JSON list of C-alpha atoms and ligand atoms in Angstrom, two decimals:
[
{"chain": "A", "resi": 1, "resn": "UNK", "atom": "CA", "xyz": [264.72, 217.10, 192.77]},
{"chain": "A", "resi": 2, "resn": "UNK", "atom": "CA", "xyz": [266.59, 219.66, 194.11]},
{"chain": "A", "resi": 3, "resn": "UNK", "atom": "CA", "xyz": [270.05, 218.10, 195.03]},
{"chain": "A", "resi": 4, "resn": "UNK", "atom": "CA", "xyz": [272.90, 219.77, 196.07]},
{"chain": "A", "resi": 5, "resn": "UNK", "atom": "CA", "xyz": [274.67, 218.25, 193.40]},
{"chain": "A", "resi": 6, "resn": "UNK", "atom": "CA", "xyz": [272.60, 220.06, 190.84]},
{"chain": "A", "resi": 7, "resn": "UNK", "atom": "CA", "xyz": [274.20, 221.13, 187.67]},
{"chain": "A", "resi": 8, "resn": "UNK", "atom": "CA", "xyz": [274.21, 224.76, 188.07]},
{"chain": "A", "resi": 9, "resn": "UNK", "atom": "CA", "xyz": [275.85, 224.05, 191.79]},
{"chain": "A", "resi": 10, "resn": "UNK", "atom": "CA", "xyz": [278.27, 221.38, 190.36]},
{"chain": "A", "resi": 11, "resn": "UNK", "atom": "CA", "xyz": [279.23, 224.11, 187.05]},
{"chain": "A", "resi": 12, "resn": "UNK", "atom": "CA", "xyz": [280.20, 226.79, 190.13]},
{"chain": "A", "resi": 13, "resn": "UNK", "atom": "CA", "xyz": [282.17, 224.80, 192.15]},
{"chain": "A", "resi": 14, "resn": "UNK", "atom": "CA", "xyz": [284.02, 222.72, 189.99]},
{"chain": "A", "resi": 15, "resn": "UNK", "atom": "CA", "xyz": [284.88, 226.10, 188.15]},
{"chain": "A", "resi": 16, "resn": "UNK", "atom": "CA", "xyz": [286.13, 227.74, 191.29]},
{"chain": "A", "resi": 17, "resn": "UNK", "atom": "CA", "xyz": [288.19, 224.92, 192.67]},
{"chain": "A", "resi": 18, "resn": "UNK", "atom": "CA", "xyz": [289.26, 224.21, 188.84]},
{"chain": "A", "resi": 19, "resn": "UNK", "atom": "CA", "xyz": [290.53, 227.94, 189.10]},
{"chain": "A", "resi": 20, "resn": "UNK", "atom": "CA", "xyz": [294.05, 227.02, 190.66]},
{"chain": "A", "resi": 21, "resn": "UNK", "atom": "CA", "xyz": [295.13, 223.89, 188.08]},
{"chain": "A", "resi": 22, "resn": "UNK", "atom": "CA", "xyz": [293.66, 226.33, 184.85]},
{"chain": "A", "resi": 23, "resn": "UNK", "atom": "CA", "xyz": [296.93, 228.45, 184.78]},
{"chain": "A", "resi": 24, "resn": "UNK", "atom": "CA", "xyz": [299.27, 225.53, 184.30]},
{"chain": "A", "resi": 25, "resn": "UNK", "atom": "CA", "xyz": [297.89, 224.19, 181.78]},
{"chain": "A", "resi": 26, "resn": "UNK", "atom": "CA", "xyz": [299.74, 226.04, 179.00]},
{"chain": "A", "resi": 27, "resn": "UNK", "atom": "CA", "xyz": [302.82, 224.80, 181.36]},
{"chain": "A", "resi": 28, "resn": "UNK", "atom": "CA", "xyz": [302.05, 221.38, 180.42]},
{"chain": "A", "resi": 29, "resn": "UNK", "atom": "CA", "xyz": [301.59, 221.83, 176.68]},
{"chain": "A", "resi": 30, "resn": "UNK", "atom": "CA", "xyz": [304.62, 223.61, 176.28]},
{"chain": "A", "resi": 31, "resn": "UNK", "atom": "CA", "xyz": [306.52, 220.35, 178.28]},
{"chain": "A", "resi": 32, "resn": "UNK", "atom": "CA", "xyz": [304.65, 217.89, 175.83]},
{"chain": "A", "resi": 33, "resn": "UNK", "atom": "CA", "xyz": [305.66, 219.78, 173.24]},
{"chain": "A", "resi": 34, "resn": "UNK", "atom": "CA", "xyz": [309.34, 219.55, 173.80]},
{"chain": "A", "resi": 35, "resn": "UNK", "atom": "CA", "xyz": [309.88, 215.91, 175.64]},
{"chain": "A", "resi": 36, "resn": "UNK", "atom": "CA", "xyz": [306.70, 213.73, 173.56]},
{"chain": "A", "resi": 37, "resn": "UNK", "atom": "CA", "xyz": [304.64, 212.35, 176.14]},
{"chain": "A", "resi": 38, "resn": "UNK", "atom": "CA", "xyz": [303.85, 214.86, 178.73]},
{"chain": "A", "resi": 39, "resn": "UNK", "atom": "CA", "xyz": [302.49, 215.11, 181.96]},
{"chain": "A", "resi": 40, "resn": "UNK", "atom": "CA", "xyz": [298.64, 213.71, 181.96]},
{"chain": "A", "resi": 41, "resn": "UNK", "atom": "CA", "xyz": [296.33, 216.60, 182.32]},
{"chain": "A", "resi": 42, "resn": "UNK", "atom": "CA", "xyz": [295.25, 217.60, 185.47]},
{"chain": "A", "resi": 43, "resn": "UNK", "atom": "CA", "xyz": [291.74, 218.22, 186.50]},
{"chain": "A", "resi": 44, "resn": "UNK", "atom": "CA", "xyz": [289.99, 219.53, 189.21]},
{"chain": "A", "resi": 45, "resn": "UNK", "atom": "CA", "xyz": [289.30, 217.68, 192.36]},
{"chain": "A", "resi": 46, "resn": "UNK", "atom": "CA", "xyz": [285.87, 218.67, 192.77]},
{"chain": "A", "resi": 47, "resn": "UNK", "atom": "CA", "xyz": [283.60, 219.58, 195.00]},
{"chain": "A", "resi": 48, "resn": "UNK", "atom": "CA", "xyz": [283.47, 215.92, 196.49]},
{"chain": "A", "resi": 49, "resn": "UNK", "atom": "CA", "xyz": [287.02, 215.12, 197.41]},
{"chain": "A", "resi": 50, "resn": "UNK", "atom": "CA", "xyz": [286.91, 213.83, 201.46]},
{"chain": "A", "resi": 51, "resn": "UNK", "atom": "CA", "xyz": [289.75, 216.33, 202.42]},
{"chain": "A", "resi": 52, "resn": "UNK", "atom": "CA", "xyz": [289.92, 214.94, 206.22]},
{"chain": "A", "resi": 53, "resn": "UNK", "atom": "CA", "xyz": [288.83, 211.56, 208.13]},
{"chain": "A", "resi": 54, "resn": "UNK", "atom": "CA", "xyz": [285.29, 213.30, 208.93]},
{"chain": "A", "resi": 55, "resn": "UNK", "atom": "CA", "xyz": [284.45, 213.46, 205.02]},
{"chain": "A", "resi": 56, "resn": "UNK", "atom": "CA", "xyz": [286.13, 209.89, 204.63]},
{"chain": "A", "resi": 57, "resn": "UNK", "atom": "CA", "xyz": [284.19, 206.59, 205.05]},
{"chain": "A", "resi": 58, "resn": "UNK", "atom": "CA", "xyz": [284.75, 204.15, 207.77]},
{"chain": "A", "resi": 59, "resn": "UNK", "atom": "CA", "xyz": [286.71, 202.47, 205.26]},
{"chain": "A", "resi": 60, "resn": "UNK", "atom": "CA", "xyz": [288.92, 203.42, 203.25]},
{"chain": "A", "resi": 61, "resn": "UNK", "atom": "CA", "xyz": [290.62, 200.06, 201.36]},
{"chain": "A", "resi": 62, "resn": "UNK", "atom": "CA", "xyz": [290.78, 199.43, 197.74]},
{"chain": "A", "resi": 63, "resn": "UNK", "atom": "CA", "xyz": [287.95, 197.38, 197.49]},
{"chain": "A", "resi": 64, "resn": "UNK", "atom": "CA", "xyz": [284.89, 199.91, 196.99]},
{"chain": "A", "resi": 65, "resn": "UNK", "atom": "CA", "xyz": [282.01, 197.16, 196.51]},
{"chain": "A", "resi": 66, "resn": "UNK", "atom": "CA", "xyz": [280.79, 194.84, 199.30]},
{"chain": "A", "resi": 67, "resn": "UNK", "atom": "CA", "xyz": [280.02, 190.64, 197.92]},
{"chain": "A", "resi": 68, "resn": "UNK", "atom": "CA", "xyz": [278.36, 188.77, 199.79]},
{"chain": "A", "resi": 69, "resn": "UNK", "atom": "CA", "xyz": [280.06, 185.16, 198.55]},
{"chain": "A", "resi": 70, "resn": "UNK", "atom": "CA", "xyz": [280.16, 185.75, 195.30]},
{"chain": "A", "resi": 71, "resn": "UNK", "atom": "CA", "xyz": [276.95, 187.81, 195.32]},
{"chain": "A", "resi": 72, "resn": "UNK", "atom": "CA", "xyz": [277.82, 191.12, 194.48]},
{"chain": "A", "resi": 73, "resn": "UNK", "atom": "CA", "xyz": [275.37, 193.38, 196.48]},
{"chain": "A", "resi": 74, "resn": "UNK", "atom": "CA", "xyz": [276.55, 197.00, 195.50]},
{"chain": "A", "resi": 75, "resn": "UNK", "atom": "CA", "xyz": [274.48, 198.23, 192.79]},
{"chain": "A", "resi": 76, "resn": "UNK", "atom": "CA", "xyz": [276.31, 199.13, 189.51]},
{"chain": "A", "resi": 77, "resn": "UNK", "atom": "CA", "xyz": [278.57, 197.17, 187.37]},
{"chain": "A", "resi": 78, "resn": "UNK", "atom": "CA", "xyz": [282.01, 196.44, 189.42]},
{"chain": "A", "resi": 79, "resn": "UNK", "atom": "CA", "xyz": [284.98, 196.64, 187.70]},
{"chain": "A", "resi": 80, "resn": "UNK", "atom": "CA", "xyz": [288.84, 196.02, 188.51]},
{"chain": "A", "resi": 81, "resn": "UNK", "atom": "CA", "xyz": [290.50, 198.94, 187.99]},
{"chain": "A", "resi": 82, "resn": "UNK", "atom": "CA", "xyz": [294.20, 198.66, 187.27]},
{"chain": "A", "resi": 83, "resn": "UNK", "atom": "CA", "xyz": [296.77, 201.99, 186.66]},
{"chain": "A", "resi": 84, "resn": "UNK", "atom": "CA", "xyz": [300.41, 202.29, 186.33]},
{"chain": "A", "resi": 85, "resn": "UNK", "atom": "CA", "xyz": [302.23, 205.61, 187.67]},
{"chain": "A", "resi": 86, "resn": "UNK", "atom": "CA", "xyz": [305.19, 206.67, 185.75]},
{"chain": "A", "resi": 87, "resn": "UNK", "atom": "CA", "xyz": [307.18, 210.15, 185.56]},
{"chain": "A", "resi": 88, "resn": "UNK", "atom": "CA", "xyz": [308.08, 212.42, 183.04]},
{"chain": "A", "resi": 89, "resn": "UNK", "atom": "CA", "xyz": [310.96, 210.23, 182.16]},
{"chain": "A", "resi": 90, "resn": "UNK", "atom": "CA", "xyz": [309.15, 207.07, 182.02]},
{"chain": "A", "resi": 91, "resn": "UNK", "atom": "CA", "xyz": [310.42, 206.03, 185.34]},
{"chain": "A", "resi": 92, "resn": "UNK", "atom": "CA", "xyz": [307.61, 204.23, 187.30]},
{"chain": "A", "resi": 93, "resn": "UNK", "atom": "CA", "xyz": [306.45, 205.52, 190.62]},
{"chain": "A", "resi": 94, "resn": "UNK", "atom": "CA", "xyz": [306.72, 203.81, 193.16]},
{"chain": "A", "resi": 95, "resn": "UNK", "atom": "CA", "xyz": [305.01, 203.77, 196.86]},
{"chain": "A", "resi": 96, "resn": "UNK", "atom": "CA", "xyz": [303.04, 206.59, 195.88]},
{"chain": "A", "resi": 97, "resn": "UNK", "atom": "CA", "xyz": [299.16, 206.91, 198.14]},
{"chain": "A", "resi": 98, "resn": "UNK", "atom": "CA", "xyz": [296.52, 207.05, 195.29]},
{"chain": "A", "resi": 99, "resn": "UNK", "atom": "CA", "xyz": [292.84, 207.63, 196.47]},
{"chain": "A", "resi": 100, "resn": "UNK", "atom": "CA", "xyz": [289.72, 207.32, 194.52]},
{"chain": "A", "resi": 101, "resn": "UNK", "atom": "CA", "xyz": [286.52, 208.53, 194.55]},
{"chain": "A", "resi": 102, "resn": "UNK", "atom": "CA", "xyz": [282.94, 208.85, 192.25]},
{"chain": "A", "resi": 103, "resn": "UNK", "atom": "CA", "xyz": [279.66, 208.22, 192.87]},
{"chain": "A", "resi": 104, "resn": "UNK", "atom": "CA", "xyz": [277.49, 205.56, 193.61]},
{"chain": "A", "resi": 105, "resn": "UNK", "atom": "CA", "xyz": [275.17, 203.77, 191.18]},
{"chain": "A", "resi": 106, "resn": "UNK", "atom": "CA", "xyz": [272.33, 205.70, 192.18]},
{"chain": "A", "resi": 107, "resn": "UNK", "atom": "CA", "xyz": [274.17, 209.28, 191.29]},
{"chain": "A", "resi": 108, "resn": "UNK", "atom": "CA", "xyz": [274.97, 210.51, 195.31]},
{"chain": "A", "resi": 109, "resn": "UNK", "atom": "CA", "xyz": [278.41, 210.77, 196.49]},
{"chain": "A", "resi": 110, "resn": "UNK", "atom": "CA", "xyz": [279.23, 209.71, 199.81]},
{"chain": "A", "resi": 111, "resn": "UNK", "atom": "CA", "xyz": [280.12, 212.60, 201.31]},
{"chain": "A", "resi": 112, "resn": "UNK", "atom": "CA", "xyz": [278.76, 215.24, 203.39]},
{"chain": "A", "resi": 113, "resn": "UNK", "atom": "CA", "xyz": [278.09, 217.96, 200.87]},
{"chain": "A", "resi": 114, "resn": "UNK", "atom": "CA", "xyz": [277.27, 215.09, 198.35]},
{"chain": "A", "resi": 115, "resn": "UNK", "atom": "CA", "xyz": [273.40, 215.14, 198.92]},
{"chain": "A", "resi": 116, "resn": "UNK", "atom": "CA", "xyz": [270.45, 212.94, 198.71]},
{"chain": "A", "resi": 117, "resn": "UNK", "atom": "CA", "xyz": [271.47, 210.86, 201.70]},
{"chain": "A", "resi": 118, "resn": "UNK", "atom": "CA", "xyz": [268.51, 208.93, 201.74]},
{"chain": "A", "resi": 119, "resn": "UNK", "atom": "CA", "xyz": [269.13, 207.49, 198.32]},
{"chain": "A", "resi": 120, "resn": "UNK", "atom": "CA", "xyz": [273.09, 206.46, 198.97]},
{"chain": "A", "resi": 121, "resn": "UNK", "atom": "CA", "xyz": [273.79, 203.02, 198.21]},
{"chain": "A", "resi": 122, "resn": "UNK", "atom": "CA", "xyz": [275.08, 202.25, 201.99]},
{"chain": "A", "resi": 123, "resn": "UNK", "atom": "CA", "xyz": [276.41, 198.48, 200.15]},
{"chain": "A", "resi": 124, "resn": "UNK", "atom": "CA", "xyz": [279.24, 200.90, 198.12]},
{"chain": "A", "resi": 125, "resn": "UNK", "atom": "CA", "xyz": [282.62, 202.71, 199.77]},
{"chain": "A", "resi": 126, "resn": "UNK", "atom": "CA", "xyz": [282.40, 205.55, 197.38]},
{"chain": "A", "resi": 127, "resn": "UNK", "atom": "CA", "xyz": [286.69, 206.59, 197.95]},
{"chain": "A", "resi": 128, "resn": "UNK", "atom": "CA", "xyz": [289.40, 203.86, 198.40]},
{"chain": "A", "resi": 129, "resn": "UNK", "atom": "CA", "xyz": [293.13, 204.62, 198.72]},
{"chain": "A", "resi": 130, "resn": "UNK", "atom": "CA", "xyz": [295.62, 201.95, 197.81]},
{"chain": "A", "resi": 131, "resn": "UNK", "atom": "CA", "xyz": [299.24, 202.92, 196.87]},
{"chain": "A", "resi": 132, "resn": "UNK", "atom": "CA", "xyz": [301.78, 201.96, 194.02]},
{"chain": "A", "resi": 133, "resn": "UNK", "atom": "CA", "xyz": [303.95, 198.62, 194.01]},
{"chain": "A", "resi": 134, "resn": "UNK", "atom": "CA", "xyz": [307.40, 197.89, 192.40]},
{"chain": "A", "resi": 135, "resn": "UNK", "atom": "CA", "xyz": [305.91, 198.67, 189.35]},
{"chain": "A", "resi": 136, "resn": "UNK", "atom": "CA", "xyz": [304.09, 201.69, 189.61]},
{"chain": "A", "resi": 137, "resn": "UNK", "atom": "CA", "xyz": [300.94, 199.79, 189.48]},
{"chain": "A", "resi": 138, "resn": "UNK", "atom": "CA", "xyz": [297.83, 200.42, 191.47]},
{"chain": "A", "resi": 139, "resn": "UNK", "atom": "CA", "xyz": [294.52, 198.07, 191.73]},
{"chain": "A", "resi": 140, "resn": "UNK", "atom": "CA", "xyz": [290.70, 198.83, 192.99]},
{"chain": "A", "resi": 141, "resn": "UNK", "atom": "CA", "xyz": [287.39, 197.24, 192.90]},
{"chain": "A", "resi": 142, "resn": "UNK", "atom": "CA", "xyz": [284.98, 199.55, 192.48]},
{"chain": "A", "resi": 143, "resn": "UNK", "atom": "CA", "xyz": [281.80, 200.39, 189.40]},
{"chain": "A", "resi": 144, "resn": "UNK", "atom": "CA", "xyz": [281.82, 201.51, 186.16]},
{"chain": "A", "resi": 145, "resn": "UNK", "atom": "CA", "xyz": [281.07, 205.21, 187.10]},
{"chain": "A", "resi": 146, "resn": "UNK", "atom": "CA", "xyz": [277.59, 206.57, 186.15]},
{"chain": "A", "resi": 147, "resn": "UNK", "atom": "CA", "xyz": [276.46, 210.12, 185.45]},
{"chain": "A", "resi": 148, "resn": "UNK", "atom": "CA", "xyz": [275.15, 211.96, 187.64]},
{"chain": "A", "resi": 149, "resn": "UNK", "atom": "CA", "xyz": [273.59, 215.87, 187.05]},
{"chain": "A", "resi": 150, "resn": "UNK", "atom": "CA", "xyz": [275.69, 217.86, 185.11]},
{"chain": "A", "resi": 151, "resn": "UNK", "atom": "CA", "xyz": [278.61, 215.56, 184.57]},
{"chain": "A", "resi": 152, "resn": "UNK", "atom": "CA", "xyz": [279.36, 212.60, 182.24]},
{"chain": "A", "resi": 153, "resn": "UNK", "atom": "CA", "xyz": [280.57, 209.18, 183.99]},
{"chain": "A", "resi": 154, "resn": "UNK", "atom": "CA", "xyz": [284.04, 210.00, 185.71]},
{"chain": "A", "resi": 155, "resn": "UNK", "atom": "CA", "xyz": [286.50, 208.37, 188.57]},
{"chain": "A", "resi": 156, "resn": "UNK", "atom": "CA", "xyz": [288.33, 210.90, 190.49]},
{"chain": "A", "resi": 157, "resn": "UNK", "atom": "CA", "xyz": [292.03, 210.08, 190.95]},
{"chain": "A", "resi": 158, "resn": "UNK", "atom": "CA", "xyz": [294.97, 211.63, 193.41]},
{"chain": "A", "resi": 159, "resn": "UNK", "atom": "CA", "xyz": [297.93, 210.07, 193.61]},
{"chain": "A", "resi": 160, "resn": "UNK", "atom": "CA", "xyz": [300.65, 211.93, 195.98]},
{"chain": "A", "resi": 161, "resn": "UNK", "atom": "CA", "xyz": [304.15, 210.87, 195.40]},
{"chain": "A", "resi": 162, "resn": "UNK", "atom": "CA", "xyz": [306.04, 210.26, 198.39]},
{"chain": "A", "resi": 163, "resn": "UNK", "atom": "CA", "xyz": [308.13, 212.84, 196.96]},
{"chain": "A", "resi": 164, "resn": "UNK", "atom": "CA", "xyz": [307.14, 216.03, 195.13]},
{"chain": "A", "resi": 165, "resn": "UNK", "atom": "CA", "xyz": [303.65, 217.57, 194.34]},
{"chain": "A", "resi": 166, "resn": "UNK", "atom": "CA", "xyz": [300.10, 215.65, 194.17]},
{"chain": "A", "resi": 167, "resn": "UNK", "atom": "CA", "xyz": [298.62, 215.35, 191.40]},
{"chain": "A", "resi": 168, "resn": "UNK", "atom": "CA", "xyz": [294.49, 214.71, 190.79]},
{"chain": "A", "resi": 169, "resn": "UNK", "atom": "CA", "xyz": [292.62, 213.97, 187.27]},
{"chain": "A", "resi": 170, "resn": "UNK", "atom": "CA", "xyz": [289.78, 212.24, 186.16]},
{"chain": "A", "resi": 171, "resn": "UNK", "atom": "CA", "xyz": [289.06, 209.07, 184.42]},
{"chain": "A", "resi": 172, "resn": "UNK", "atom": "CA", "xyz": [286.48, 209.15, 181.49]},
{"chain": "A", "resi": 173, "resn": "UNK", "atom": "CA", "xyz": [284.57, 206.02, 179.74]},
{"chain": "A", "resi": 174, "resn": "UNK", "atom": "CA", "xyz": [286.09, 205.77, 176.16]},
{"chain": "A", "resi": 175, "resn": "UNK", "atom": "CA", "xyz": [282.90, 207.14, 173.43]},
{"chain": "A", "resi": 176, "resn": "UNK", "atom": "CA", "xyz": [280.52, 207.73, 176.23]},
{"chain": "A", "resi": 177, "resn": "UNK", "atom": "CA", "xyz": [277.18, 209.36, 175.03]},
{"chain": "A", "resi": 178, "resn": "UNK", "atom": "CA", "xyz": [277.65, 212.49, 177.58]},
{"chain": "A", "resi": 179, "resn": "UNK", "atom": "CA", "xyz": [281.58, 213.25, 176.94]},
{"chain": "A", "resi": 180, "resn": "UNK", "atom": "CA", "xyz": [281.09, 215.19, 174.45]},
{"chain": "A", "resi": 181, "resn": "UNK", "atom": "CA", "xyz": [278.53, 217.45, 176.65]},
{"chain": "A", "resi": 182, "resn": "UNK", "atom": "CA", "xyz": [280.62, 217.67, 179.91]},
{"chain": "A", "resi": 183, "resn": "UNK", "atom": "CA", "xyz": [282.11, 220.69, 180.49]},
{"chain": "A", "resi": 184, "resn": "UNK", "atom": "CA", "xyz": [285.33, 219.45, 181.55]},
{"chain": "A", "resi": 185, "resn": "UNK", "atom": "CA", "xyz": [285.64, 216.75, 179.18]},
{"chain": "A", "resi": 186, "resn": "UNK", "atom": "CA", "xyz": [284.72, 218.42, 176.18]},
{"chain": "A", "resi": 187, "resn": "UNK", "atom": "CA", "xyz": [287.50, 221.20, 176.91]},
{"chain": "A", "resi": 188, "resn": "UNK", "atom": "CA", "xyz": [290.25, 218.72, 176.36]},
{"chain": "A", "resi": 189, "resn": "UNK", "atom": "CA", "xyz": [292.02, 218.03, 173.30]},
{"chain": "A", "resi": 190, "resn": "UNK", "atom": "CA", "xyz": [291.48, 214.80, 171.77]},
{"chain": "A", "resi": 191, "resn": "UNK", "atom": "CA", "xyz": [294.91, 213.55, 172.83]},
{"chain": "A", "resi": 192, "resn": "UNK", "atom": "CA", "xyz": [294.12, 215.17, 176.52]},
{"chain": "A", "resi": 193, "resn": "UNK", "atom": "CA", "xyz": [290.47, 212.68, 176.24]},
{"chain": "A", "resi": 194, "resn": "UNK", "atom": "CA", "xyz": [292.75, 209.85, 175.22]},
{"chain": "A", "resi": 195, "resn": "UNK", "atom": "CA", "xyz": [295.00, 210.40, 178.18]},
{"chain": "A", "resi": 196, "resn": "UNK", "atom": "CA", "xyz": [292.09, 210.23, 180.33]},
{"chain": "A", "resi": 197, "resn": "UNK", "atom": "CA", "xyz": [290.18, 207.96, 179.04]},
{"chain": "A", "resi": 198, "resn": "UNK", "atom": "CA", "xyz": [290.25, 204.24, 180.76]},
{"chain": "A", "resi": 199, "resn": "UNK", "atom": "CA", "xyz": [290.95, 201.48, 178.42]},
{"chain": "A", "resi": 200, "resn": "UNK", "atom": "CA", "xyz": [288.38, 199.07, 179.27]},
{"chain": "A", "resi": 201, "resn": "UNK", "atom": "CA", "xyz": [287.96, 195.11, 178.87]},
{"chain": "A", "resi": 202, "resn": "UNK", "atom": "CA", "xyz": [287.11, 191.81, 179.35]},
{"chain": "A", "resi": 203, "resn": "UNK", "atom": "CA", "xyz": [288.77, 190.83, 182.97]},
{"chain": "A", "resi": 204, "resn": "UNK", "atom": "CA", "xyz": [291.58, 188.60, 182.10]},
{"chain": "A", "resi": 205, "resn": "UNK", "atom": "CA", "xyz": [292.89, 188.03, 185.86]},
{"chain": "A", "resi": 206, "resn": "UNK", "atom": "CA", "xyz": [290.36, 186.89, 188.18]},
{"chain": "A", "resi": 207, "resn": "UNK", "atom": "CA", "xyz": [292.82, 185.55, 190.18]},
{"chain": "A", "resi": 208, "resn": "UNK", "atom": "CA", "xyz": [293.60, 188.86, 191.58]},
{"chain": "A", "resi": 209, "resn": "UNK", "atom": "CA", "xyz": [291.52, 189.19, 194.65]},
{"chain": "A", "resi": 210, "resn": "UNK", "atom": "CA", "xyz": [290.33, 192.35, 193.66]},
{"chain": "A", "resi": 211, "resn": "UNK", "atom": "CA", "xyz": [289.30, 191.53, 190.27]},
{"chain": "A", "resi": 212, "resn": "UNK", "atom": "CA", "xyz": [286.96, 188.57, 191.61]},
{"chain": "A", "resi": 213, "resn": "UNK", "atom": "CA", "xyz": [283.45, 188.94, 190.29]},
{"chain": "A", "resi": 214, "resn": "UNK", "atom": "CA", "xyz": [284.21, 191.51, 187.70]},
{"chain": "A", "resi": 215, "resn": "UNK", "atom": "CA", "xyz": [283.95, 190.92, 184.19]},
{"chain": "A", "resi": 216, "resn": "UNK", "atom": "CA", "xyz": [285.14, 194.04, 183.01]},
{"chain": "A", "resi": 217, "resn": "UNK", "atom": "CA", "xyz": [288.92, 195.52, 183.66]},
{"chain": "A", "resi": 218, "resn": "UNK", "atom": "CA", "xyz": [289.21, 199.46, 183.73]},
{"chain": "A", "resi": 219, "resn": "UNK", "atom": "CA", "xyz": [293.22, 200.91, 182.40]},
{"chain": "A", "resi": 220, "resn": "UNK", "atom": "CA", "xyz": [295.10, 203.86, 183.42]},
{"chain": "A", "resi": 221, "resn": "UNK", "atom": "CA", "xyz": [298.35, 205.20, 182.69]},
{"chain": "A", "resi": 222, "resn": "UNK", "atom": "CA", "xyz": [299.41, 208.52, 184.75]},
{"chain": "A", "resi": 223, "resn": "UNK", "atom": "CA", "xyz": [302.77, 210.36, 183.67]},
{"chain": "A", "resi": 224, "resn": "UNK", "atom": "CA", "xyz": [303.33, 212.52, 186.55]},
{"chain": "A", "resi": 225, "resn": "UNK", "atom": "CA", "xyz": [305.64, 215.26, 186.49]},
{"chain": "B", "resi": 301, "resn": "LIG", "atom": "FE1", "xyz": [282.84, 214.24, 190.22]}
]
């Protein structure tokens, strides 16, 4: 099927719009370098990133997956993703906006330019925004990501300080079959991959209303500079 989400399509884009972070990357090696744990690396934001309310869904929440009771009725496996936001000095970040996006279980994101409308999975959100608490923690329900052409499973992540610059990554699945094939993946060091790679298990608080009818628990930390 041609989709517009094709590889060779995806390859382009996400190299142009990867253009603008590519240059600071030496930037953030050298900072690593001198004060230990740097900066997380960035990454792209992709071709799919809803950039005004017209490219956003109706909702926008943290809670990506629809249950009906305890049914869950978006396809894919939901998981409770949990992240923690702290600085270059270890400071957590608080009230920061973090937005998420990937795409549904059946490989289409939900969003105009994302392609194969007809096969969207209308029962997921496909981009929630929640923002940081007293901790610097964050929380979504949402899927394990899949892959879709071209690209190994991945979660999109922004989070915008409420001061300073945005900053926008990906999430990875730890020893996934098609890391070591993507081409953004694969071009990260193995301490970069470890940085980005959620830390993923058994969900431990299903008291959280968010974590309800997930059995698995997706972690992030993001050192922002
Ligand atoms: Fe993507």
């Amino acid at each position: 099927m041609d989709r517009p989400n094709n590889r060779s399509t995806l390859v382009r884009r996400h190299f142009v719009t990867g253009l603008a972070g590519a240059s600071l990357a030496p930037l953030a090696r050298l900072s690593r370098a001198r004060t230990g744990p740097g900066p997380s690396p960035s990454q792209t934001l992709g071709p799919f990133y809803p950039r005004d309310a017209g490219e956003r869904p109706r909702e926008t929440d943290a809670d990506l997956i629809t249950l009906d009771g305890d049914h869950v009725v978006t396809k894919g496996t939901p998981l409770f993703l949990v992240g923690r936001v702290i600085d270059g000095s270890g400071h957590v970040v608080a009230g920061a906006a973090v937005e998420i996006w990937q795409c549904d279980a059946n490989a289409v994101y939900h969003h105009p330019a994302g392609g194969a409308e007809a096969e969207r999975d209308t029962a997921f959100q496909g981009y929630g925004v929640a923002s940081t608490d007293a901790n610097g923690e964050f929380r979504f329900r949402t899927i394990v990501p899949v892959a879709y052409p071209g690209r190994t499973p991945h979660i999109h992540i922004r989070v915008a300080p409420s001061r300073g610059r945005a900053f926008a990554t990906q999430l990875y699945l730890p020893g996934d079959a098609g890391n070591a094939r993507d081409f953004l993946f694969s071009r990260l060091t193995p301490e970069e991959q470890r940085a980005l790679s959620l830390v993923i298990e058994p969900t431990r608080d299903p008291t959280h209303p968010l974590a309800r009818a997930t059995r698995l628990t997706g972690r992030a930390e993001l050192v922002i500079a």
